[in-house]
Tab-separated table of C-alpha atoms and ligand atoms in Angstrom:
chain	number	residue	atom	x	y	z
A	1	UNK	CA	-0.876	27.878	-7.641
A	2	UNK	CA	2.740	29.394	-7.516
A	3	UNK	CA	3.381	32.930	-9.538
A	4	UNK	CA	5.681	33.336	-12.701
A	5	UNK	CA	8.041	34.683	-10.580
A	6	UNK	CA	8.027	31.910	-7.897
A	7	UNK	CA	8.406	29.191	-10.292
A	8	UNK	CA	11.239	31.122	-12.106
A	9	UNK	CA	12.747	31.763	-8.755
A	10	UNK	CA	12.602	28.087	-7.570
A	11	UNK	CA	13.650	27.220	-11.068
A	12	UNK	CA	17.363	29.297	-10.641
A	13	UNK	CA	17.592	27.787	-7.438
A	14	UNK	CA	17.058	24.281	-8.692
A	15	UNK	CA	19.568	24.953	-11.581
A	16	UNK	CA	22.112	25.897	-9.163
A	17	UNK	CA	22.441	22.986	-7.378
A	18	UNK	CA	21.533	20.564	-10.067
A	19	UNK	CA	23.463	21.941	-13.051
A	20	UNK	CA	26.577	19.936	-11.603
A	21	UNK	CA	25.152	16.719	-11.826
A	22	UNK	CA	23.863	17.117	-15.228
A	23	UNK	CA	20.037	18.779	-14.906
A	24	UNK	CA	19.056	21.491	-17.680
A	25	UNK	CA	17.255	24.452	-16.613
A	26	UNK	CA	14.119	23.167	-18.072
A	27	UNK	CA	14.403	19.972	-16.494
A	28	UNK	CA	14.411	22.003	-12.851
A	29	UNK	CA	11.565	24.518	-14.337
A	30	UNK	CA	9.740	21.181	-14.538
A	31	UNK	CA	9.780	20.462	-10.844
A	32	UNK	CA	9.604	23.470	-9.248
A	33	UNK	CA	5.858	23.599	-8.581
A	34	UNK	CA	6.499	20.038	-6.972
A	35	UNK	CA	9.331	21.404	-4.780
A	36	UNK	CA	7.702	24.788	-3.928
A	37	UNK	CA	4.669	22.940	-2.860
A	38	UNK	CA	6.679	20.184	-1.197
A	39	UNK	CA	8.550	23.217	0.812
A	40	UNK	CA	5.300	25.141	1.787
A	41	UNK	CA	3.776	21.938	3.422
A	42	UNK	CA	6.594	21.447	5.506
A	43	UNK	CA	6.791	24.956	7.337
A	44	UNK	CA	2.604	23.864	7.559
A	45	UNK	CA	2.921	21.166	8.783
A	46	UNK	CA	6.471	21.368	11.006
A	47	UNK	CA	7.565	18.560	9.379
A	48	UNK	CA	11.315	17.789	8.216
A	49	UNK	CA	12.647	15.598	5.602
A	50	UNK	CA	15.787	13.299	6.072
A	51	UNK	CA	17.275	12.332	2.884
A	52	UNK	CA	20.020	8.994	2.804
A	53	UNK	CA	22.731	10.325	-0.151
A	54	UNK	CA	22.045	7.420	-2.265
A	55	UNK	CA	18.541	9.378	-3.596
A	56	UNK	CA	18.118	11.496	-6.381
A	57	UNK	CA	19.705	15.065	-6.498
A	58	UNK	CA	16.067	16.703	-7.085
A	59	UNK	CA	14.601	15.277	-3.272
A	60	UNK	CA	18.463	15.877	-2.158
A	61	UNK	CA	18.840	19.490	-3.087
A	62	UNK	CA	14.845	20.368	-3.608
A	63	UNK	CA	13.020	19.157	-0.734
A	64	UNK	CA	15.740	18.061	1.788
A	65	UNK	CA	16.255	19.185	4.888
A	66	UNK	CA	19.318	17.091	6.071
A	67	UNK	CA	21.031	14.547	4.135
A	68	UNK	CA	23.510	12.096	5.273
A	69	UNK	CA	24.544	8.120	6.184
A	70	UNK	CA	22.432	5.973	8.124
A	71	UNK	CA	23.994	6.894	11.256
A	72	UNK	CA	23.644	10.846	11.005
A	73	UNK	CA	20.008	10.504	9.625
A	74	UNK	CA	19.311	8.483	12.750
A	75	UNK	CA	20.883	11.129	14.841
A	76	UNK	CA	19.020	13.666	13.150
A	77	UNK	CA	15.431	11.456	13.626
A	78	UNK	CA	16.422	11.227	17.769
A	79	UNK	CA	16.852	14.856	18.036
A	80	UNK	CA	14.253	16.733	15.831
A	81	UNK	CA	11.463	19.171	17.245
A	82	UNK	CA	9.890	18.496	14.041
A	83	UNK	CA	5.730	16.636	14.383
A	84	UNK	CA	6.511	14.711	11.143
A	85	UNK	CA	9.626	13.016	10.321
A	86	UNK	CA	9.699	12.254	6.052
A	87	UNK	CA	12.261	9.392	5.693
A	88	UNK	CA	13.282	9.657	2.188
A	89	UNK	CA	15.284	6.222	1.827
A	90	UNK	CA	14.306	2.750	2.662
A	91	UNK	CA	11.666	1.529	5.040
A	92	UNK	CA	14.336	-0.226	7.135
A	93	UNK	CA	15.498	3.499	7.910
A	94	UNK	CA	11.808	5.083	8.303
A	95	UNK	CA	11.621	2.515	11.004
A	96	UNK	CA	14.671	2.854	12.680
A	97	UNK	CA	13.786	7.007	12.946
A	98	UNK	CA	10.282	5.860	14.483
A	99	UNK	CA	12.253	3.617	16.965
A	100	UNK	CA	13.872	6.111	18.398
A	101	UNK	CA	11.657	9.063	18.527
A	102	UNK	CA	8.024	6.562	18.064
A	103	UNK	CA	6.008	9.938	19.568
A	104	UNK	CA	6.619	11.474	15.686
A	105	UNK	CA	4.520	11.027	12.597
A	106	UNK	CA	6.880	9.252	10.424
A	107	UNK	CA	6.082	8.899	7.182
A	108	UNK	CA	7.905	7.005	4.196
A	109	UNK	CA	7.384	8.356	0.612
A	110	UNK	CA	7.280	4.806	-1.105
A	111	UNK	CA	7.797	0.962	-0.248
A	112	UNK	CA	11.242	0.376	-0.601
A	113	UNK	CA	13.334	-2.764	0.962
A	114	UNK	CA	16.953	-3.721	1.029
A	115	UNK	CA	18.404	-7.038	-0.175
A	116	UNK	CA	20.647	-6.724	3.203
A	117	UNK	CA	17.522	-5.844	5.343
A	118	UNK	CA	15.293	-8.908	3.869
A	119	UNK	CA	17.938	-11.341	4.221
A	120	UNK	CA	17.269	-12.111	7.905
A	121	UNK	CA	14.185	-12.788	10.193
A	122	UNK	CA	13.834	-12.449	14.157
A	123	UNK	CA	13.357	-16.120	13.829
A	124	UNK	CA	17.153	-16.430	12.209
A	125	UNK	CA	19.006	-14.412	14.810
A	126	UNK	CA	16.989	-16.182	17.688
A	127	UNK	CA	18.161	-19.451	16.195
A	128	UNK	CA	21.762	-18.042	15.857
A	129	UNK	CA	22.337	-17.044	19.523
A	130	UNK	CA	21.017	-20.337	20.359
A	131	UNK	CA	23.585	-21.781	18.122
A	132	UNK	CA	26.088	-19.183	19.940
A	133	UNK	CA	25.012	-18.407	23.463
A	134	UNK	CA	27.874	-16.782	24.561
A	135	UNK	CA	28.190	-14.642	21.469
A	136	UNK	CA	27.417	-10.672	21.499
A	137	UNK	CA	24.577	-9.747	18.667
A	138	UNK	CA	25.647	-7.018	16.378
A	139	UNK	CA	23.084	-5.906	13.675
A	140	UNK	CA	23.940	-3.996	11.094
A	141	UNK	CA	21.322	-0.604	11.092
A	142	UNK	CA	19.891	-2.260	7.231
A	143	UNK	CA	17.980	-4.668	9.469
A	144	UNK	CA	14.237	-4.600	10.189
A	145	UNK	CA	13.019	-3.378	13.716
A	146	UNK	CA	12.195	-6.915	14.531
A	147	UNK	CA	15.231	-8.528	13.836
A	148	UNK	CA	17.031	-5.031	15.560
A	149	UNK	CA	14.953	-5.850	18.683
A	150	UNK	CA	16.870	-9.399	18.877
A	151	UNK	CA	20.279	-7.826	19.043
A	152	UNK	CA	22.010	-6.257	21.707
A	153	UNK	CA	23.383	-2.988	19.664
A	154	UNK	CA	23.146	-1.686	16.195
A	155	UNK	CA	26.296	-0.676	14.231
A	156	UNK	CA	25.939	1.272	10.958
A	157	UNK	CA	28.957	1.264	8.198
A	158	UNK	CA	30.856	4.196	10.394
A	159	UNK	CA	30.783	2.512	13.524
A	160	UNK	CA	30.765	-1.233	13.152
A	161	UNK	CA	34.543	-1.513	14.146
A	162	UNK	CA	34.124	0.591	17.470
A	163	UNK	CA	30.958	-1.356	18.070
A	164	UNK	CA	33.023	-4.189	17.621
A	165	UNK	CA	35.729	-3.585	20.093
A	166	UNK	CA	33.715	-2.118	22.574
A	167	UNK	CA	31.285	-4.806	23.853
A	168	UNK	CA	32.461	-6.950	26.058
A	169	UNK	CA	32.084	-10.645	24.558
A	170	UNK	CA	34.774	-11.856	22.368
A	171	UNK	CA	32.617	-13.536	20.124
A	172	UNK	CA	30.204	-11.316	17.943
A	173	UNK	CA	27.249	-12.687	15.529
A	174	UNK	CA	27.582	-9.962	13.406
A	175	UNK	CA	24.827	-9.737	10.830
A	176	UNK	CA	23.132	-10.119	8.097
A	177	UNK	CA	26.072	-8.448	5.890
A	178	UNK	CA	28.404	-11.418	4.460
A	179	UNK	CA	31.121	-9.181	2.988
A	180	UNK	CA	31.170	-6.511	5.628
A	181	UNK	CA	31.654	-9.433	8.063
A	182	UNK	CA	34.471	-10.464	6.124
A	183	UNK	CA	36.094	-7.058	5.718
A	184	UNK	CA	36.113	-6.116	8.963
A	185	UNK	CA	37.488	-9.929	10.302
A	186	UNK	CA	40.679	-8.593	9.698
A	187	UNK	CA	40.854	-5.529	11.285
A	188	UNK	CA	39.875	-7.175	14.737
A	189	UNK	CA	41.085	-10.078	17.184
A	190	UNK	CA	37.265	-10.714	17.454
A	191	UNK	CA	36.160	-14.099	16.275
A	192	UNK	CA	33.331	-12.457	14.027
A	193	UNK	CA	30.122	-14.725	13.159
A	194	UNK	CA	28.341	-13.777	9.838
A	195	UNK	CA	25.369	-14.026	7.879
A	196	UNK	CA	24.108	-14.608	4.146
A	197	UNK	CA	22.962	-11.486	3.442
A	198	UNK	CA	24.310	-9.139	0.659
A	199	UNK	CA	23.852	-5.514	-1.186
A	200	UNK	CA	22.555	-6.320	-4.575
A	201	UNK	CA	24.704	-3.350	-5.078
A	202	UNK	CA	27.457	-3.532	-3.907
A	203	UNK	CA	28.275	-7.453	-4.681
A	204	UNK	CA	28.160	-6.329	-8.474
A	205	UNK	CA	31.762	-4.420	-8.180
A	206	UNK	CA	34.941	-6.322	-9.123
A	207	UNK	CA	38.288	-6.170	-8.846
A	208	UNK	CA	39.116	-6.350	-12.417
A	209	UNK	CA	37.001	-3.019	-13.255
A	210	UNK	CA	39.108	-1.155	-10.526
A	211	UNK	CA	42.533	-2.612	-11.695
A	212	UNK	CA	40.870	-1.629	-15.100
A	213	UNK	CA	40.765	2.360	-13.290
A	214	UNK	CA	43.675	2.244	-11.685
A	215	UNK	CA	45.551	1.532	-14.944
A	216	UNK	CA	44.115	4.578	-16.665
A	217	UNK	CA	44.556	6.654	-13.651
A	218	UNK	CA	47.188	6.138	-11.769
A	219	UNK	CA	46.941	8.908	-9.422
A	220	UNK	CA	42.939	8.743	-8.947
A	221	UNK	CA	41.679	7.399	-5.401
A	222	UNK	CA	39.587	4.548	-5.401
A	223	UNK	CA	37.141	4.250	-2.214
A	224	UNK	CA	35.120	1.863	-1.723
A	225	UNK	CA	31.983	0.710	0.655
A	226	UNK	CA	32.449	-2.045	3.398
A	227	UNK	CA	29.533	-3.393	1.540
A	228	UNK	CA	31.446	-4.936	-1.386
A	229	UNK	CA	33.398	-7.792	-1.734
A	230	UNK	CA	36.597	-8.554	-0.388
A	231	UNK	CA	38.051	-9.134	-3.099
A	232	UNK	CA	37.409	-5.416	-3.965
A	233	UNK	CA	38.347	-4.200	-1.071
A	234	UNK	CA	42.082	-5.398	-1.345
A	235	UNK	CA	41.876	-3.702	-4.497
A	236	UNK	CA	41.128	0.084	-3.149
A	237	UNK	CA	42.809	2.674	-1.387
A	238	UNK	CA	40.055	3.270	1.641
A	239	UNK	CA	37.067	1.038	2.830
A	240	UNK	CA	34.007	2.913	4.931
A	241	UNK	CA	30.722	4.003	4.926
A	242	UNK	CA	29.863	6.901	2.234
A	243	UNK	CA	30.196	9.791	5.210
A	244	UNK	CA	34.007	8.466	5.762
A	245	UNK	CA	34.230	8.445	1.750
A	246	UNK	CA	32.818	12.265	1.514
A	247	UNK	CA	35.108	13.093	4.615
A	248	UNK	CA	38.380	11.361	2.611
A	249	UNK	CA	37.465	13.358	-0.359
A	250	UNK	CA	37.190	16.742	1.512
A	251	UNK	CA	40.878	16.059	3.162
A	252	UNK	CA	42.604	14.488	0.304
A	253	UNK	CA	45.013	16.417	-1.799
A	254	UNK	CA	44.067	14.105	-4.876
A	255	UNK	CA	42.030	15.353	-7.709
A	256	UNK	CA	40.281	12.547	-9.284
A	257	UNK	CA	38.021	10.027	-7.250
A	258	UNK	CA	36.596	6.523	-7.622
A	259	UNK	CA	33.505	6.060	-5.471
A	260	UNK	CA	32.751	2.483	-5.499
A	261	UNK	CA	29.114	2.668	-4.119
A	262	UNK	CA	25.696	3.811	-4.796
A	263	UNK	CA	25.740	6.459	-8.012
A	264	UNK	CA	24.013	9.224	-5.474
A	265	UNK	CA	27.360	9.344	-3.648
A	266	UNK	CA	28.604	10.767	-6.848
A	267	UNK	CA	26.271	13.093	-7.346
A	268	UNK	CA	26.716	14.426	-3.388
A	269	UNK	CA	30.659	15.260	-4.250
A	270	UNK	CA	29.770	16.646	-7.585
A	271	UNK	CA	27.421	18.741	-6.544
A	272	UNK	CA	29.132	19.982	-3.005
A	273	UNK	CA	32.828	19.289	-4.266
A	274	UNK	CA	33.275	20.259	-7.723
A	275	UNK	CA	36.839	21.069	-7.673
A	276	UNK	CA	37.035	16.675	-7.793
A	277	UNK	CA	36.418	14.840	-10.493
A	278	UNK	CA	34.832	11.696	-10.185
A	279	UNK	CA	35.730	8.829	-12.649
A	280	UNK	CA	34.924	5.448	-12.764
A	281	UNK	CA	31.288	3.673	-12.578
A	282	UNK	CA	28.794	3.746	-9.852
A	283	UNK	CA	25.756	1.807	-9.198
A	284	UNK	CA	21.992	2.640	-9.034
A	285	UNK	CA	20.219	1.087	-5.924
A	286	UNK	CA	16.741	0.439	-7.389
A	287	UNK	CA	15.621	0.345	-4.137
A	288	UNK	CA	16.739	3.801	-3.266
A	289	UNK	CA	15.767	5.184	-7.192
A	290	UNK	CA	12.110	4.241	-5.971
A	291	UNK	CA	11.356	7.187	-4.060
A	292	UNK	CA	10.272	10.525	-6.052
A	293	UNK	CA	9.327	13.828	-5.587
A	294	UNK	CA	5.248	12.989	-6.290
A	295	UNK	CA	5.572	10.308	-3.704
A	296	UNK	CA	7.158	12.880	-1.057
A	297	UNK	CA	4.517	15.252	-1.915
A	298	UNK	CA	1.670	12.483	-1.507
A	299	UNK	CA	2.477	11.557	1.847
A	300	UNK	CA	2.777	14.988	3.243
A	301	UNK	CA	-0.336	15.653	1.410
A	302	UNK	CA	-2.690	12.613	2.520
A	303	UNK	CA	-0.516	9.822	3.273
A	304	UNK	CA	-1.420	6.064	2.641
A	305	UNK	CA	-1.997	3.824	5.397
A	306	UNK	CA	1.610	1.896	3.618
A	307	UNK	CA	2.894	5.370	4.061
A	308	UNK	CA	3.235	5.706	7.924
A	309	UNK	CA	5.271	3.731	10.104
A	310	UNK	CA	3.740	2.120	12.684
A	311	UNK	CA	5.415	-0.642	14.637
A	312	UNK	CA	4.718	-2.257	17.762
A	313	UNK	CA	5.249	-0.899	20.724
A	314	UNK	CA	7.076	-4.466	22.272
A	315	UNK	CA	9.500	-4.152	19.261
A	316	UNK	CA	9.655	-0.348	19.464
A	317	UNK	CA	10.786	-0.601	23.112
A	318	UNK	CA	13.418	-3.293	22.533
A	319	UNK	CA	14.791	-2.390	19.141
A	320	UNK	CA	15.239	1.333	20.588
A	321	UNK	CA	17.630	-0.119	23.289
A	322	UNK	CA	19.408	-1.763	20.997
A	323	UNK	CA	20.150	1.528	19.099
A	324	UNK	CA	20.448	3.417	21.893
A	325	UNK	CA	23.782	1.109	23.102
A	326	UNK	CA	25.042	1.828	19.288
A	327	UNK	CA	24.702	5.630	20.195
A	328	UNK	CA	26.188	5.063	23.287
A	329	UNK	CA	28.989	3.177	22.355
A	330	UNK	CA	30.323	5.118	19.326
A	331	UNK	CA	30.518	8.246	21.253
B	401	SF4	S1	22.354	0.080	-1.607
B	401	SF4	FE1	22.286	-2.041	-0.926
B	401	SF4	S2	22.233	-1.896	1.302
B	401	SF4	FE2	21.651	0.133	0.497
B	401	SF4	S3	19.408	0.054	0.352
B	401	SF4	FE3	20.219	-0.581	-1.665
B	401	SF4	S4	20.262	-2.824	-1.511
B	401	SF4	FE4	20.087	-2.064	0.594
């Protein structure tokens, strides 16, 4: 059991972080025996936790170790001395840290999908490059490790246009992400070959809610995800992942920010940035919103046989090549 003065020291430290994005100080007094406890098993049990910025600001600022896009999280996973990675996102991203370092425990704090990641099977992109043959395979990372072991190289949201250019083929199935296909057809000579698949999240923008911001503030910056729709996209003044948006709002010299993404964005710039004001609406992945403290705590604790990521070691093997060329490639 944690002292009076632990809990009230936890508590300030909570409040410090969290006060920007809202929390009271009894809402942090309220989960610092989760956190402290949280923190203590990790040192036990050398484990680290990796938090995507679309969760809540409590695992993000509480329990977190490093928190970042798909791409740096997987970085992150690759590298760590850590026995036990905890993936605090979706299970597409638990896997894709066991891929490429399969000797760690990982562990994911709840069940989550992704509309993007259960749009496609193995059997879909087999049935693709037969439709293509001469066609390079490009998954997007929000794929499962099966369907990533069909591909030749991964691309996340920061490096899907390098990916792009740099392999060889001319012709790219580029998958499962519909709009993201469509956004980046533009931007390449590439005859790009795309999927069904969509962010429940990110389709819901539209243009007439950003004309609708950009009336009332002229001078505001409106950034949005390659996730969303074209349509949107022509509508905004940057498209990228949400480490290029945080980057654009560090180096910008404008004061008030749309984020057109996933509300925990938000919450990263209030909390890190908050000289910039962030307007507009944002979007709650429920997907994402799944994962809580209790559930981080459970799976260090005595985690559920759902809990740990296990794949097979076939798919491990060729999935982890396929990420491997992504690593290579965006260097
Ligand atoms: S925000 Fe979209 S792409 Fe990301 S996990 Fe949620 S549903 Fe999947």
């Amino acid at each position: 059991m944690p002292s009076d003065k632990q809990i009230n020291g936890e508590t300030e430290r909570l409040f410090s972080k969290l006060e920007k994005v809202g929390w009271s100080k009894s809402d942090c007094e309220l989960i610092a025996p989760l956190t402290l406890e949280i923190n203590q098993l990790k040192k036990k049990k050398n484990a680290i936790i990796l938090a995507h910025s679309y969760q809540t600001p409590d695992i993000m600022y509480g329990v977190a170790d490093f928190l970042g896009d798909s791409y740096a999280l997987s970085l992150k996973a690759k590298e760590t001395k850590a026995d036990t990675i905890v993936f605090s996102s979706v299970h597409f991203m638990a896997e894709t840290a066991k891929i490429l370092n399969p000797r760690k425990t990982v562990l994911v704090p709840a069940v989550a999908g992704c509309s993007l990641a259960e749009s496609i099977t193995a059997d879909d992109v087999r049935g693709l490059k037969k439709a293509h043959p001469k066609a390079a395979v490009i998954c997007y990372i929000n794929t499962t490790a099966e369907v990533k072991a069909e591909c030749d190289v991964v691309c996340t949201s920061s490096n899907a246009l390098k990916i792009i250019e740099r392999v060889r083929q001319k012709e790219i199935i580029f998958l499962p992400d519909e709009f993201m296909a469509k956004n980046l057809q533009p931007l390449t000579k590439k005859k790009l070959i795309g999927w069904k698949g969509r962010c429940i999240v990110h389709e819901e923008f539209s243009p007439e809610t950003i004309k609708e911001i950009r009336k009332g503030h002229p001078k505001a910056k409106i950034l949005a995800h390659s996730e969303c729709s074209p349509t949107v996209i022509k509508e905004v003044d940057m498209m990228g992942s949400t480490k290029q948006m945080m980057d654009y709002v560090d180096t910008s010299k404008a004061e008030e920010f749309m984020l057109v993404t996933e509300c925990g964005l938000s919450d990263r710039v209030r909390t890190e940035k908050p000289d910039k004001k962030i307007i507009g609406s944002c979007a709650l992945c429920p997907y994402m919103k799944k994962i809580m403290l209790k559930d981080i705590l459970e799976c260090l604790k005595n985690p559920r046989p759902e809990q740990i990521i296990d794949l097979p070691s076939e798919v491990i093997q060729k999935a982890k090549k396929s990420l491997n060329r992504m690593i290579k490639l965006s260097q």
